[in-house]
PDB file of C-alpha atoms in Angstrom:
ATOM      1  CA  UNK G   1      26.520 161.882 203.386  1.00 90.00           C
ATOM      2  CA  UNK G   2      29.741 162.781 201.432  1.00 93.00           C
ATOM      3  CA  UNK G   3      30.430 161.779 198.162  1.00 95.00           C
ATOM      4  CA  UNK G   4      33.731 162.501 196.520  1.00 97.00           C
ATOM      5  CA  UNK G   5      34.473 162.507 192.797  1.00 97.00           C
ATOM      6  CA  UNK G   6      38.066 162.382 190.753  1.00 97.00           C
ATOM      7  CA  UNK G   7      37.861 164.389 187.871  1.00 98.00           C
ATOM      8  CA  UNK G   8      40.315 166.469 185.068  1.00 97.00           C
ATOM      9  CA  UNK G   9      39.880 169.317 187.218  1.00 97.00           C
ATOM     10  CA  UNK G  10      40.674 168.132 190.942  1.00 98.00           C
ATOM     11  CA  UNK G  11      38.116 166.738 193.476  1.00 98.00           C
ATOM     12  CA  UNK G  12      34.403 167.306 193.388  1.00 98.00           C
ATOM     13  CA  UNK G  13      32.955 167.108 196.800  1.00 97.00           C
ATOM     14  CA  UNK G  14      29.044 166.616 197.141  1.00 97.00           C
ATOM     15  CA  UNK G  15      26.898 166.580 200.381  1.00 95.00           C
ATOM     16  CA  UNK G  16      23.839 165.530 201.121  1.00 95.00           C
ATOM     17  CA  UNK G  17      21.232 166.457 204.164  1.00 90.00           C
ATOM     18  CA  UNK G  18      19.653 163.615 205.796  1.00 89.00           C
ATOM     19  CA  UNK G  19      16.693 162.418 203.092  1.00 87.00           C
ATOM     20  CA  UNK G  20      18.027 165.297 200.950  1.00 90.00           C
ATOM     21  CA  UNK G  21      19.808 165.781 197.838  1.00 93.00           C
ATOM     22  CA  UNK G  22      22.821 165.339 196.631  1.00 95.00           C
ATOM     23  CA  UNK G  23      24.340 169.011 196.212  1.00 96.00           C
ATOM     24  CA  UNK G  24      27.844 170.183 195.592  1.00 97.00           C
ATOM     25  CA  UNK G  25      29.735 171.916 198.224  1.00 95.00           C
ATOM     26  CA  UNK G  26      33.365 172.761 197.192  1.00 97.00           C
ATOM     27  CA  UNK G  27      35.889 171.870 194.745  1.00 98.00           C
ATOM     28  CA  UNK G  28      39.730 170.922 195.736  1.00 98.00           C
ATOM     29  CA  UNK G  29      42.784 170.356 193.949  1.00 98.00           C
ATOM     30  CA  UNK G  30      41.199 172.187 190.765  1.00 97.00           C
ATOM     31  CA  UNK G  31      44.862 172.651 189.015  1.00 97.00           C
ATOM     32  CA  UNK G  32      45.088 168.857 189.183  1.00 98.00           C
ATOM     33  CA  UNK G  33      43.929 165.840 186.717  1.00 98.00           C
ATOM     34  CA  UNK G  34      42.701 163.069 189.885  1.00 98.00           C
ATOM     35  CA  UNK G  35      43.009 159.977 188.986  1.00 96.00           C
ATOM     36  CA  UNK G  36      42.256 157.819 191.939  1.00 97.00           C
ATOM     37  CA  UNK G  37      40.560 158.404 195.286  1.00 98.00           C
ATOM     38  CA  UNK G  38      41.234 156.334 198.956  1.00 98.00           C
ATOM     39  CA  UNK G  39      39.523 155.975 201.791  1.00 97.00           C
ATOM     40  CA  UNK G  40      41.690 154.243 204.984  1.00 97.00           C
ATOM     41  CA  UNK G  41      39.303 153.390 207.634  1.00 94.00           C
ATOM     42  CA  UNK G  42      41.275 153.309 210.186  1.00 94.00           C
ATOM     43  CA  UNK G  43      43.057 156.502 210.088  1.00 95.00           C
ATOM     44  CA  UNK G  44      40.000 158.126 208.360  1.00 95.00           C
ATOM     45  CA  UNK G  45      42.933 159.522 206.060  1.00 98.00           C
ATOM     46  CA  UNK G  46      41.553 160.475 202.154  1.00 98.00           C
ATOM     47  CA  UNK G  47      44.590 159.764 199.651  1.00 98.00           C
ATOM     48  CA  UNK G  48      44.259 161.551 197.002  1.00 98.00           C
ATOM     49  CA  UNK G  49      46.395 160.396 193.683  1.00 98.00           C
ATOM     50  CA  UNK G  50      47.265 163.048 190.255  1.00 98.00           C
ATOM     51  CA  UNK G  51      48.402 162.030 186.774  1.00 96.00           C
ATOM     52  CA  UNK G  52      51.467 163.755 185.560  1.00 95.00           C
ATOM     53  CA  UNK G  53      52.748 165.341 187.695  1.00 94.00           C
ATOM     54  CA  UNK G  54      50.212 165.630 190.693  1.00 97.00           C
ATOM     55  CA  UNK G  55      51.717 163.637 193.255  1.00 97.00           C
ATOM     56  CA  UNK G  56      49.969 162.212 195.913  1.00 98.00           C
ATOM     57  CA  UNK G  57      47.680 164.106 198.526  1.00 98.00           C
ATOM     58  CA  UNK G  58      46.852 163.231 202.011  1.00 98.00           C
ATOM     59  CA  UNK G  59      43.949 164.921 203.427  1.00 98.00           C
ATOM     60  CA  UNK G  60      42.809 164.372 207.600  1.00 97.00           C
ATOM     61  CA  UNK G  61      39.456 166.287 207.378  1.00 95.00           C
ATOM     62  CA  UNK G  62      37.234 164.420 205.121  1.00 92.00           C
ATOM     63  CA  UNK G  63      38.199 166.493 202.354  1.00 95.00           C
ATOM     64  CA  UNK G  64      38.480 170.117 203.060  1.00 94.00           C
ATOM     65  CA  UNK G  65      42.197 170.809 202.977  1.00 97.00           C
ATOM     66  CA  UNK G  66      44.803 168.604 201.310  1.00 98.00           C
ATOM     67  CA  UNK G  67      48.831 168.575 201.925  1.00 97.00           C
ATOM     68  CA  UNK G  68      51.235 166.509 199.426  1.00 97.00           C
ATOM     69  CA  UNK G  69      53.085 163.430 200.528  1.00 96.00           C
ATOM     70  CA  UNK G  70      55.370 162.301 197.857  1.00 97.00           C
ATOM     71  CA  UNK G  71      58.536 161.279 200.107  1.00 97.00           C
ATOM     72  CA  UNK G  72      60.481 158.317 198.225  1.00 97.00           C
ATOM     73  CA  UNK G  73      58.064 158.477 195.020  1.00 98.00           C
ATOM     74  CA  UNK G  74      60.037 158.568 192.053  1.00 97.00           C
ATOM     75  CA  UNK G  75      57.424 159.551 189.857  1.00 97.00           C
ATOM     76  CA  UNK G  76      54.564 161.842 190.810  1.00 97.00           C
ATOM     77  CA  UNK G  77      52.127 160.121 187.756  1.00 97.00           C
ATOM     78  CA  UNK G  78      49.839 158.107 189.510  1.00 98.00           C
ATOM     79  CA  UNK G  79      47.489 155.767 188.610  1.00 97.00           C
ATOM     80  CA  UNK G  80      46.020 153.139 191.082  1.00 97.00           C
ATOM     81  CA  UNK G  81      45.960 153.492 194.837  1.00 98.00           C
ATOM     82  CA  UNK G  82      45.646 150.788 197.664  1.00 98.00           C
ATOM     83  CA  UNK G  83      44.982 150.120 201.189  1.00 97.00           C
ATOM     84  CA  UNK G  84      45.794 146.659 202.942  1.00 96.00           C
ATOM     85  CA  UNK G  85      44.884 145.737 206.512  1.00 92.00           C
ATOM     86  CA  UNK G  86      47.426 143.888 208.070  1.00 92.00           C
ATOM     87  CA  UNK G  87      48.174 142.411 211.679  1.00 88.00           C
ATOM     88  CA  UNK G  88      50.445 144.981 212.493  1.00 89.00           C
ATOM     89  CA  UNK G  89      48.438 147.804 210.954  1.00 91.00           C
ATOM     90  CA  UNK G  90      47.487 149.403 207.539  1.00 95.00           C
ATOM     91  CA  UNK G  91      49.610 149.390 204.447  1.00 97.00           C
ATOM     92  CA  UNK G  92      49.025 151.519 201.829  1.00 98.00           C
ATOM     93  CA  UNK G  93      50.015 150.579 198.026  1.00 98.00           C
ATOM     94  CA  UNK G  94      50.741 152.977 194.812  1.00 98.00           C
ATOM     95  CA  UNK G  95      50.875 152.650 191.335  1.00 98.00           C
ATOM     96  CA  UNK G  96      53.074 154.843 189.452  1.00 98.00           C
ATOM     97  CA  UNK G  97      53.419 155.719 185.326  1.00 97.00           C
ATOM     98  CA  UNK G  98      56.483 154.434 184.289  1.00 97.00           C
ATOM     99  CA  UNK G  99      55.628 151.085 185.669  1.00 98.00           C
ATOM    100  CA  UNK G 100      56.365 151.019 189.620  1.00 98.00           C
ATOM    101  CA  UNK G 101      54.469 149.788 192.571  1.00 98.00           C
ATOM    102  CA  UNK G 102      55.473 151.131 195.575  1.00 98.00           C
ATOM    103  CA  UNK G 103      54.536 150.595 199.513  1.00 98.00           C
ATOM    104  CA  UNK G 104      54.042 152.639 202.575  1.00 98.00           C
ATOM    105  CA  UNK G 105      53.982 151.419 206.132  1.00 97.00           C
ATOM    106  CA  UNK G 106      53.316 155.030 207.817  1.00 97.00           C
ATOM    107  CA  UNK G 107      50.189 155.968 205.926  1.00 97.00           C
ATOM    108  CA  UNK G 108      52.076 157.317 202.940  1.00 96.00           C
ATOM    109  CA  UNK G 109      54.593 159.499 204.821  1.00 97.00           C
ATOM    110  CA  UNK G 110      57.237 157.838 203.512  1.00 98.00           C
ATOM    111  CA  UNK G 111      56.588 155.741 200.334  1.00 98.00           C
ATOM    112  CA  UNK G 112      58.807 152.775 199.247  1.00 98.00           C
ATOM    113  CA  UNK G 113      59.476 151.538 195.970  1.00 98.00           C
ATOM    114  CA  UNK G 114      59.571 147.467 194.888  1.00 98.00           C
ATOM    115  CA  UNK G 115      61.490 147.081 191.913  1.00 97.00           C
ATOM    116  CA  UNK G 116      61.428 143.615 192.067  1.00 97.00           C
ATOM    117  CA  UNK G 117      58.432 144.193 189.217  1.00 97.00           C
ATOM    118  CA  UNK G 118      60.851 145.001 186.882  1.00 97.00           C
ATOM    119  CA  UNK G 119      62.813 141.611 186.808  1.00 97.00           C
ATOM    120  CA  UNK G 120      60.117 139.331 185.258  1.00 97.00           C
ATOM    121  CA  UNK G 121      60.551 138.689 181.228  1.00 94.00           C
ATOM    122  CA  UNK G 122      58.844 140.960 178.661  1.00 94.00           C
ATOM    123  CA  UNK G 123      59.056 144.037 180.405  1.00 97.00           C
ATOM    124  CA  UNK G 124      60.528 145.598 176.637  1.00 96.00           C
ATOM    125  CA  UNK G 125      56.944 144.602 174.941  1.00 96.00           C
ATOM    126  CA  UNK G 126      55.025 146.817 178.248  1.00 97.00           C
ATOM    127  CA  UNK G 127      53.435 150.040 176.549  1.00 96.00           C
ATOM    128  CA  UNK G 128      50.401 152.250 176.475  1.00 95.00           C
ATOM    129  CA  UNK G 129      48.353 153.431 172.760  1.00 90.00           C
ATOM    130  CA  UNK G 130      48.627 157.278 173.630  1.00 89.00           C
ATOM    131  CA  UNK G 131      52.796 158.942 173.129  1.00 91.00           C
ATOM    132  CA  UNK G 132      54.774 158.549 174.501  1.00 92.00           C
ATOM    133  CA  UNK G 133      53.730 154.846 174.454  1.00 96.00           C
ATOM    134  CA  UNK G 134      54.794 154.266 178.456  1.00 97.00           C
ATOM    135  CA  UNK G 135      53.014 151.656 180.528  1.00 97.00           C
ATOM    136  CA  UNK G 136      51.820 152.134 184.318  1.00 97.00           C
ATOM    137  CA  UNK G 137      50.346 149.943 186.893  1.00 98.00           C
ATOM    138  CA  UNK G 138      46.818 150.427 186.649  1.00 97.00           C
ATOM    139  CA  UNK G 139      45.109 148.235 189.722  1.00 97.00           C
ATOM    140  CA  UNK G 140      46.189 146.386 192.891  1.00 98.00           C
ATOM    141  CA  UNK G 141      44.457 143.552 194.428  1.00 97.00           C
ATOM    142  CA  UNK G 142      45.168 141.667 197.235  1.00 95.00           C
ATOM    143  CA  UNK G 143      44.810 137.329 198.189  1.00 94.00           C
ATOM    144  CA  UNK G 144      41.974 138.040 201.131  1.00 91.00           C
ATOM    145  CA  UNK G 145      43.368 134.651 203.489  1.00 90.00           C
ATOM    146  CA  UNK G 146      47.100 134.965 202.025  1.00 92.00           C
ATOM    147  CA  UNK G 147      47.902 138.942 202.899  1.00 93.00           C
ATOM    148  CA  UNK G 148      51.389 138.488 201.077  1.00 95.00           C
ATOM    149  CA  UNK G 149      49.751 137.622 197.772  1.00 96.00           C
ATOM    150  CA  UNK G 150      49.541 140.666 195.363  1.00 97.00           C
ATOM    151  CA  UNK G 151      48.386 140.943 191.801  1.00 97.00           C
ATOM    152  CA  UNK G 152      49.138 144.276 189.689  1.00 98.00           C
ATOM    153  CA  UNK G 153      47.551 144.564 186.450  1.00 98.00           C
ATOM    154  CA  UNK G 154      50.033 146.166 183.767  1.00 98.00           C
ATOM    155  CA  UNK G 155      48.292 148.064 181.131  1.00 96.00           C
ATOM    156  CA  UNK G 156      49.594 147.474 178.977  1.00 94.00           C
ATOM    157  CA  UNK G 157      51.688 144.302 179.325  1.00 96.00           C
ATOM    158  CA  UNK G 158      51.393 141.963 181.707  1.00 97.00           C
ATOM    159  CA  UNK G 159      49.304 140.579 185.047  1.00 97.00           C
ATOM    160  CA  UNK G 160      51.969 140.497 187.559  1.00 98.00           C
ATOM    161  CA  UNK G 161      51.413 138.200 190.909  1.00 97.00           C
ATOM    162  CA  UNK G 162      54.081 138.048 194.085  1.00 98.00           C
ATOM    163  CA  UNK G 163      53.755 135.951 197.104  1.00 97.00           C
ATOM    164  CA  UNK G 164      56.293 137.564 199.461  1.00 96.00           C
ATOM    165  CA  UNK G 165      54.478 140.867 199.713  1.00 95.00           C
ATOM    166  CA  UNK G 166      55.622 142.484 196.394  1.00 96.00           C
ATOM    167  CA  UNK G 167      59.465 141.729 196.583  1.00 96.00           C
ATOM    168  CA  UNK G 168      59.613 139.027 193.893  1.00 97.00           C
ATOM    169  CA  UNK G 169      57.157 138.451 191.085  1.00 98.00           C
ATOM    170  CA  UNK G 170      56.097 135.992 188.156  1.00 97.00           C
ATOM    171  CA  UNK G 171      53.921 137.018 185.353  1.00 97.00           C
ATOM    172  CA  UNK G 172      50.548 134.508 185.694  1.00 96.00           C
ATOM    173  CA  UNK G 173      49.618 133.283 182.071  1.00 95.00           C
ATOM    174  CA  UNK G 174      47.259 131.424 180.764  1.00 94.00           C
ATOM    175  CA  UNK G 175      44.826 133.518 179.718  1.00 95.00           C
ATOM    176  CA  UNK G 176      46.794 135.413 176.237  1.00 93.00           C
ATOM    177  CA  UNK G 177      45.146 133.876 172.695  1.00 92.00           C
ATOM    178  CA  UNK G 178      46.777 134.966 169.269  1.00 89.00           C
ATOM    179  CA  UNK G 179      43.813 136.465 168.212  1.00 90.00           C
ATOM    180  CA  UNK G 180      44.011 139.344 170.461  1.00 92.00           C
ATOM    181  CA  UNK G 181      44.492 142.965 169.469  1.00 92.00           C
ATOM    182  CA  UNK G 182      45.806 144.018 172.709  1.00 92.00           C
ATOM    183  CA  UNK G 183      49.114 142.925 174.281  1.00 93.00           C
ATOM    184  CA  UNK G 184      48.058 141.364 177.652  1.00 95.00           C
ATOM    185  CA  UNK G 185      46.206 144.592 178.318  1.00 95.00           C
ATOM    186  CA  UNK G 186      44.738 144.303 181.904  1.00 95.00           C
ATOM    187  CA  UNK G 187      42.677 146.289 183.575  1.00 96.00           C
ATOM    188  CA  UNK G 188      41.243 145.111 187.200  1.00 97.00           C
ATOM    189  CA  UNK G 189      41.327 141.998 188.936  1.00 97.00           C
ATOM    190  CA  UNK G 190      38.895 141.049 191.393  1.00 96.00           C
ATOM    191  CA  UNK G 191      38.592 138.233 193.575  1.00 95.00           C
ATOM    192  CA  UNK G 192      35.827 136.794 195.306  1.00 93.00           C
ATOM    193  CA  UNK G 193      35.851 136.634 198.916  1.00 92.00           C
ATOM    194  CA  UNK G 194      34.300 133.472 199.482  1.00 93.00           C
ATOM    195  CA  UNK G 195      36.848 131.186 197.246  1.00 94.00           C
ATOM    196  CA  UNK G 196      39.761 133.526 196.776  1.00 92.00           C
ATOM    197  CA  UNK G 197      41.476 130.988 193.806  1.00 92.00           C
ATOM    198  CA  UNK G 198      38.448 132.261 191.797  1.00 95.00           C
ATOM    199  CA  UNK G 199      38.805 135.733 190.237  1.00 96.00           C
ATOM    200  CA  UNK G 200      37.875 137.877 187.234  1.00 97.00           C
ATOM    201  CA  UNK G 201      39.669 140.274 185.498  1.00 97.00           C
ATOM    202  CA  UNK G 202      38.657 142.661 183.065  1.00 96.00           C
ATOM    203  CA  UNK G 203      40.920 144.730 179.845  1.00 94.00           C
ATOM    204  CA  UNK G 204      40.940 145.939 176.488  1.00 94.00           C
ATOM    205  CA  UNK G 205      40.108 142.116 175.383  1.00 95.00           C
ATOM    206  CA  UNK G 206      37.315 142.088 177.659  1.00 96.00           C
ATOM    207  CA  UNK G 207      36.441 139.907 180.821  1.00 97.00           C
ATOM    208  CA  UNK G 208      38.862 136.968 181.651  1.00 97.00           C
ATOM    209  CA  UNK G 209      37.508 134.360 184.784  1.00 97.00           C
ATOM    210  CA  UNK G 210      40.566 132.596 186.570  1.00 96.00           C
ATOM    211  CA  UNK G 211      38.648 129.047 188.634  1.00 96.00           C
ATOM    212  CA  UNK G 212      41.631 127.500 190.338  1.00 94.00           C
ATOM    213  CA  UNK G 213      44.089 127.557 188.009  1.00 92.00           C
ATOM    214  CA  UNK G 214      41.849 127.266 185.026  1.00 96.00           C
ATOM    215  CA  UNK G 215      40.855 130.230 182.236  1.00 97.00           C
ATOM    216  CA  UNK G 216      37.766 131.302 180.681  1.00 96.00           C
ATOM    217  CA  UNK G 217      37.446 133.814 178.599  1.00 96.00           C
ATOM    218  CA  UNK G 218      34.061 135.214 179.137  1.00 96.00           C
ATOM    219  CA  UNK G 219      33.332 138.319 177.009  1.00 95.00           C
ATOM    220  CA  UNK G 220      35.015 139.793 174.241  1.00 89.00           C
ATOM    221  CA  UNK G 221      35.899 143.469 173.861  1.00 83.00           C
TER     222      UNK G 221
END
Protein backbone atom coordinates (compact mmCIF):
# COMPACT_ATOMS: atom_id res chain seq x y z
CA UNK A 1 0.00 0.00 0.00
CA UNK A 2 3.14 2.26 -0.26
CA UNK A 3 5.01 2.74 -3.16
CA UNK A 4 8.19 4.73 -3.16
CA UNK A 5 9.90 6.31 -6.16
CA UNK A 6 13.74 7.76 -6.64
CA UNK A 7 13.69 10.60 -8.71
CA UNK A 8 15.97 14.07 -9.68
CA UNK A 9 14.02 15.73 -7.16
CA UNK A 10 14.09 13.44 -3.90
CA UNK A 11 11.55 10.66 -3.02
CA UNK A 12 8.05 10.39 -4.35
CA UNK A 13 5.86 8.60 -1.94
CA UNK A 14 2.42 7.17 -3.25
CA UNK A 15 -0.41 5.44 -1.21
CA UNK A 16 -3.01 3.54 -2.01
CA UNK A 17 -6.52 2.65 -0.05
CA UNK A 18 -7.43 -0.87 0.00
CA UNK A 19 -8.93 -1.58 -3.84
CA UNK A 20 -8.10 2.11 -4.43
CA UNK A 21 -5.80 4.11 -6.37
CA UNK A 22 -2.60 4.83 -6.41
CA UNK A 23 -2.36 8.63 -5.20
CA UNK A 24 0.57 10.69 -4.09
CA UNK A 25 0.94 11.68 -0.57
CA UNK A 26 4.21 13.63 0.13
CA UNK A 27 7.46 14.31 -1.32
CA UNK A 28 10.95 13.93 0.75
CA UNK A 29 14.39 14.77 0.17
CA UNK A 30 13.24 17.27 -2.74
CA UNK A 31 16.86 19.15 -2.77
CA UNK A 32 18.30 15.73 -3.58
CA UNK A 33 18.97 13.68 -7.03
CA UNK A 34 17.92 9.73 -5.46
CA UNK A 35 19.49 7.35 -6.99
CA UNK A 36 18.72 4.13 -5.27
CA UNK A 37 16.06 3.02 -2.79
CA UNK A 38 16.34 -0.07 0.14
CA UNK A 39 14.13 -1.84 1.89
CA UNK A 40 15.77 -4.12 5.06
CA UNK A 41 13.17 -6.41 6.26
CA UNK A 42 14.25 -7.00 9.24
CA UNK A 43 14.80 -3.70 10.70
CA UNK A 44 11.99 -2.27 8.47
CA UNK A 45 14.80 0.50 7.93
CA UNK A 46 14.33 2.52 4.22
CA UNK A 47 18.00 3.50 2.97
CA UNK A 48 17.84 6.03 1.00
CA UNK A 49 21.08 6.71 -1.44
CA UNK A 50 21.92 10.58 -3.41
CA UNK A 51 24.26 11.22 -6.33
CA UNK A 52 26.77 13.91 -5.77
CA UNK A 53 26.79 14.82 -2.96
CA UNK A 54 23.57 13.39 -1.19
CA UNK A 55 24.88 10.97 1.09
CA UNK A 56 23.05 8.30 2.38
CA UNK A 57 19.62 8.51 4.34
CA UNK A 58 18.20 6.23 6.87
CA UNK A 59 14.62 6.58 7.48
CA UNK A 60 12.61 4.26 10.59
CA UNK A 61 9.02 5.33 9.65
CA UNK A 62 8.28 4.00 6.30
CA UNK A 63 9.22 7.12 4.79
CA UNK A 64 8.05 10.18 6.52
CA UNK A 65 11.18 11.66 8.05
CA UNK A 66 14.74 10.88 6.95
CA UNK A 67 18.19 11.51 9.02
CA UNK A 68 21.75 11.12 7.15
CA UNK A 69 24.14 8.35 7.97
CA UNK A 70 27.33 8.84 6.17
CA UNK A 71 29.89 7.78 9.08
CA UNK A 72 33.16 6.25 7.33
CA UNK A 73 31.84 7.07 3.63
CA UNK A 74 34.41 8.70 1.78
CA UNK A 75 32.34 9.83 -0.87
CA UNK A 76 28.73 10.90 -0.49
CA UNK A 77 27.98 9.96 -4.58
CA UNK A 78 26.11 6.98 -4.46
CA UNK A 79 25.05 4.70 -6.79
CA UNK A 80 23.92 1.08 -5.89
CA UNK A 81 22.70 -0.03 -2.49
CA UNK A 82 22.54 -3.60 -0.86
CA UNK A 83 21.18 -5.67 1.81
CA UNK A 84 22.59 -9.26 2.72
CA UNK A 85 21.08 -11.64 5.27
CA UNK A 86 23.56 -13.32 7.10
CA UNK A 87 23.72 -15.84 10.16
CA UNK A 88 24.66 -13.34 12.45
CA UNK A 89 22.33 -10.66 11.11
CA UNK A 90 21.89 -8.15 8.17
CA UNK A 91 24.67 -6.53 6.25
CA UNK A 92 24.16 -3.76 4.30
CA UNK A 93 26.43 -2.95 1.06
CA UNK A 94 27.17 0.57 -0.85
CA UNK A 95 28.38 1.62 -3.96
CA UNK A 96 30.14 4.79 -4.18
CA UNK A 97 31.31 7.20 -7.45
CA UNK A 98 34.79 7.11 -7.56
CA UNK A 99 34.76 3.39 -7.59
CA UNK A 100 34.34 2.01 -3.84
CA UNK A 101 32.23 -0.63 -2.29
CA UNK A 102 31.84 -0.33 1.11
CA UNK A 103 30.07 -2.50 4.09
CA UNK A 104 28.08 -1.92 7.17
CA UNK A 105 27.44 -4.37 9.95
CA UNK A 106 25.15 -1.90 12.18
CA UNK A 107 22.55 -1.04 9.59
CA UNK A 108 24.63 1.72 8.04
CA UNK A 109 25.63 3.53 11.25
CA UNK A 110 28.93 3.11 10.64
CA UNK A 111 29.95 2.28 7.01
CA UNK A 112 33.25 0.51 6.07
CA UNK A 113 35.18 0.78 3.09
CA UNK A 114 36.95 -2.46 1.05
CA UNK A 115 39.64 -1.26 -0.96
CA UNK A 116 40.71 -4.45 -1.80
CA UNK A 117 38.62 -3.52 -5.30
CA UNK A 118 41.17 -1.38 -6.22
CA UNK A 119 44.11 -3.97 -6.47
CA UNK A 120 42.89 -6.04 -9.50
CA UNK A 121 44.62 -5.00 -13.07
CA UNK A 122 43.04 -2.37 -15.35
CA UNK A 123 41.70 -0.21 -12.89
CA UNK A 124 43.55 2.94 -15.22
CA UNK A 125 41.14 1.89 -18.36
CA UNK A 126 37.75 2.21 -15.55
CA UNK A 127 35.70 5.40 -16.77
CA UNK A 128 32.25 6.74 -17.37
CA UNK A 129 31.05 8.75 -21.10
CA UNK A 130 29.75 11.94 -19.17
CA UNK A 131 33.08 14.55 -17.57
CA UNK A 132 34.60 14.12 -15.72
CA UNK A 133 34.93 10.57 -17.18
CA UNK A 134 34.96 8.78 -13.40
CA UNK A 135 33.66 5.26 -12.97
CA UNK A 136 31.37 4.00 -9.94
CA UNK A 137 30.06 0.73 -8.83
CA UNK A 138 26.80 0.48 -10.25
CA UNK A 139 25.14 -3.03 -8.79
CA UNK A 140 25.85 -5.64 -6.09
CA UNK A 141 24.82 -9.15 -6.17
CA UNK A 142 25.31 -11.75 -3.94
CA UNK A 143 26.19 -16.09 -4.43
CA UNK A 144 22.58 -17.18 -2.71
CA UNK A 145 24.32 -20.81 -1.03
CA UNK A 146 27.97 -19.15 -0.83
CA UNK A 147 27.10 -15.72 1.35
CA UNK A 148 30.90 -14.68 0.94
CA UNK A 149 30.65 -14.57 -2.84
CA UNK A 150 30.10 -10.98 -4.21
CA UNK A 151 29.97 -9.64 -7.72
CA UNK A 152 30.11 -5.68 -8.38
CA UNK A 153 29.49 -4.56 -11.76
CA UNK A 154 31.93 -1.56 -12.75
CA UNK A 155 30.47 0.76 -15.21
CA UNK A 156 32.44 1.32 -16.79
CA UNK A 157 35.30 -1.20 -16.56
CA UNK A 158 35.15 -4.26 -15.21
CA UNK A 159 32.81 -7.23 -13.44
CA UNK A 160 34.53 -7.65 -10.23
CA UNK A 161 33.87 -11.10 -8.12
CA UNK A 162 35.43 -11.85 -4.34
CA UNK A 163 35.00 -14.94 -2.38
CA UNK A 164 36.07 -13.81 1.11
CA UNK A 165 33.25 -11.34 1.56
CA UNK A 166 34.66 -8.38 -0.49
CA UNK A 167 38.32 -8.28 0.92
CA UNK A 168 40.12 -9.67 -2.14
CA UNK A 169 38.89 -9.67 -5.71
CA UNK A 170 39.59 -11.02 -9.38
CA UNK A 171 38.08 -9.52 -12.40
CA UNK A 172 35.80 -12.66 -14.07
CA UNK A 173 36.39 -12.60 -17.96
CA UNK A 174 35.27 -14.31 -20.52
CA UNK A 175 32.67 -12.57 -21.79
CA UNK A 176 34.77 -9.12 -23.60
CA UNK A 177 34.80 -9.53 -27.77
CA UNK A 178 36.86 -6.90 -29.88
CA UNK A 179 33.98 -5.81 -31.52
CA UNK A 180 32.56 -4.02 -28.67
CA UNK A 181 32.04 -0.29 -28.36
CA UNK A 182 31.96 -0.27 -24.71
CA UNK A 183 34.86 -1.11 -22.37
CA UNK A 184 33.50 -4.01 -20.22
CA UNK A 185 30.55 -1.77 -19.45
CA UNK A 186 28.33 -3.70 -16.92
CA UNK A 187 25.34 -3.00 -15.67
CA UNK A 188 23.43 -5.74 -13.34
CA UNK A 189 24.07 -9.18 -12.63
CA UNK A 190 21.52 -11.49 -11.65
CA UNK A 191 21.59 -14.92 -10.61
CA UNK A 192 19.11 -17.47 -10.53
CA UNK A 193 18.17 -18.97 -7.38
CA UNK A 194 17.69 -22.37 -8.34
CA UNK A 195 21.38 -23.02 -9.98
CA UNK A 196 23.34 -20.10 -8.64
CA UNK A 197 26.57 -20.88 -11.31
CA UNK A 198 23.98 -19.65 -13.89
CA UNK A 199 23.56 -15.86 -14.17
CA UNK A 200 22.84 -13.01 -16.58
CA UNK A 201 24.13 -9.80 -16.78
CA UNK A 202 23.09 -6.97 -18.65
CA UNK A 203 25.33 -3.39 -20.07
CA UNK A 204 25.88 -1.04 -22.69
CA UNK A 205 26.73 -4.25 -25.04
CA UNK A 206 23.60 -5.74 -24.09
CA UNK A 207 22.66 -9.09 -22.23
CA UNK A 208 25.60 -11.51 -21.39
CA UNK A 209 24.39 -15.33 -19.86
CA UNK A 210 27.23 -16.92 -17.61
CA UNK A 211 26.13 -21.31 -17.49
CA UNK A 212 28.86 -22.68 -15.28
CA UNK A 213 31.70 -21.21 -16.39
CA UNK A 214 30.62 -20.85 -19.96
CA UNK A 215 29.51 -17.35 -21.98
CA UNK A 216 26.80 -16.49 -24.23
CA UNK A 217 26.25 -13.51 -25.49
CA UNK A 218 22.58 -13.21 -25.92
CA UNK A 219 21.48 -9.77 -27.22
CA UNK A 220 23.26 -7.03 -28.61
CA UNK A 221 22.92 -3.39 -27.60
Amino acid sequence: TRLLVATLHGIQIFDRAPGGEWALSSSKLVDHHISALLHEPKSGLLFAGGHYDAGLWVSNDKGESWRPCNEGLESRHIYTLAAQQREDGPVLWLGTEPPMLYRSVDLGERWTALPGMLKVGNTDKWTFPPPPHVAHVKNIAFHPARPDEIYICIEQGALLKSVDAGEHWDEVVGYESDQDFFYNDNHRVLIRPSDPDDFLMNGGEGLYRCKHGVWTHLTDR
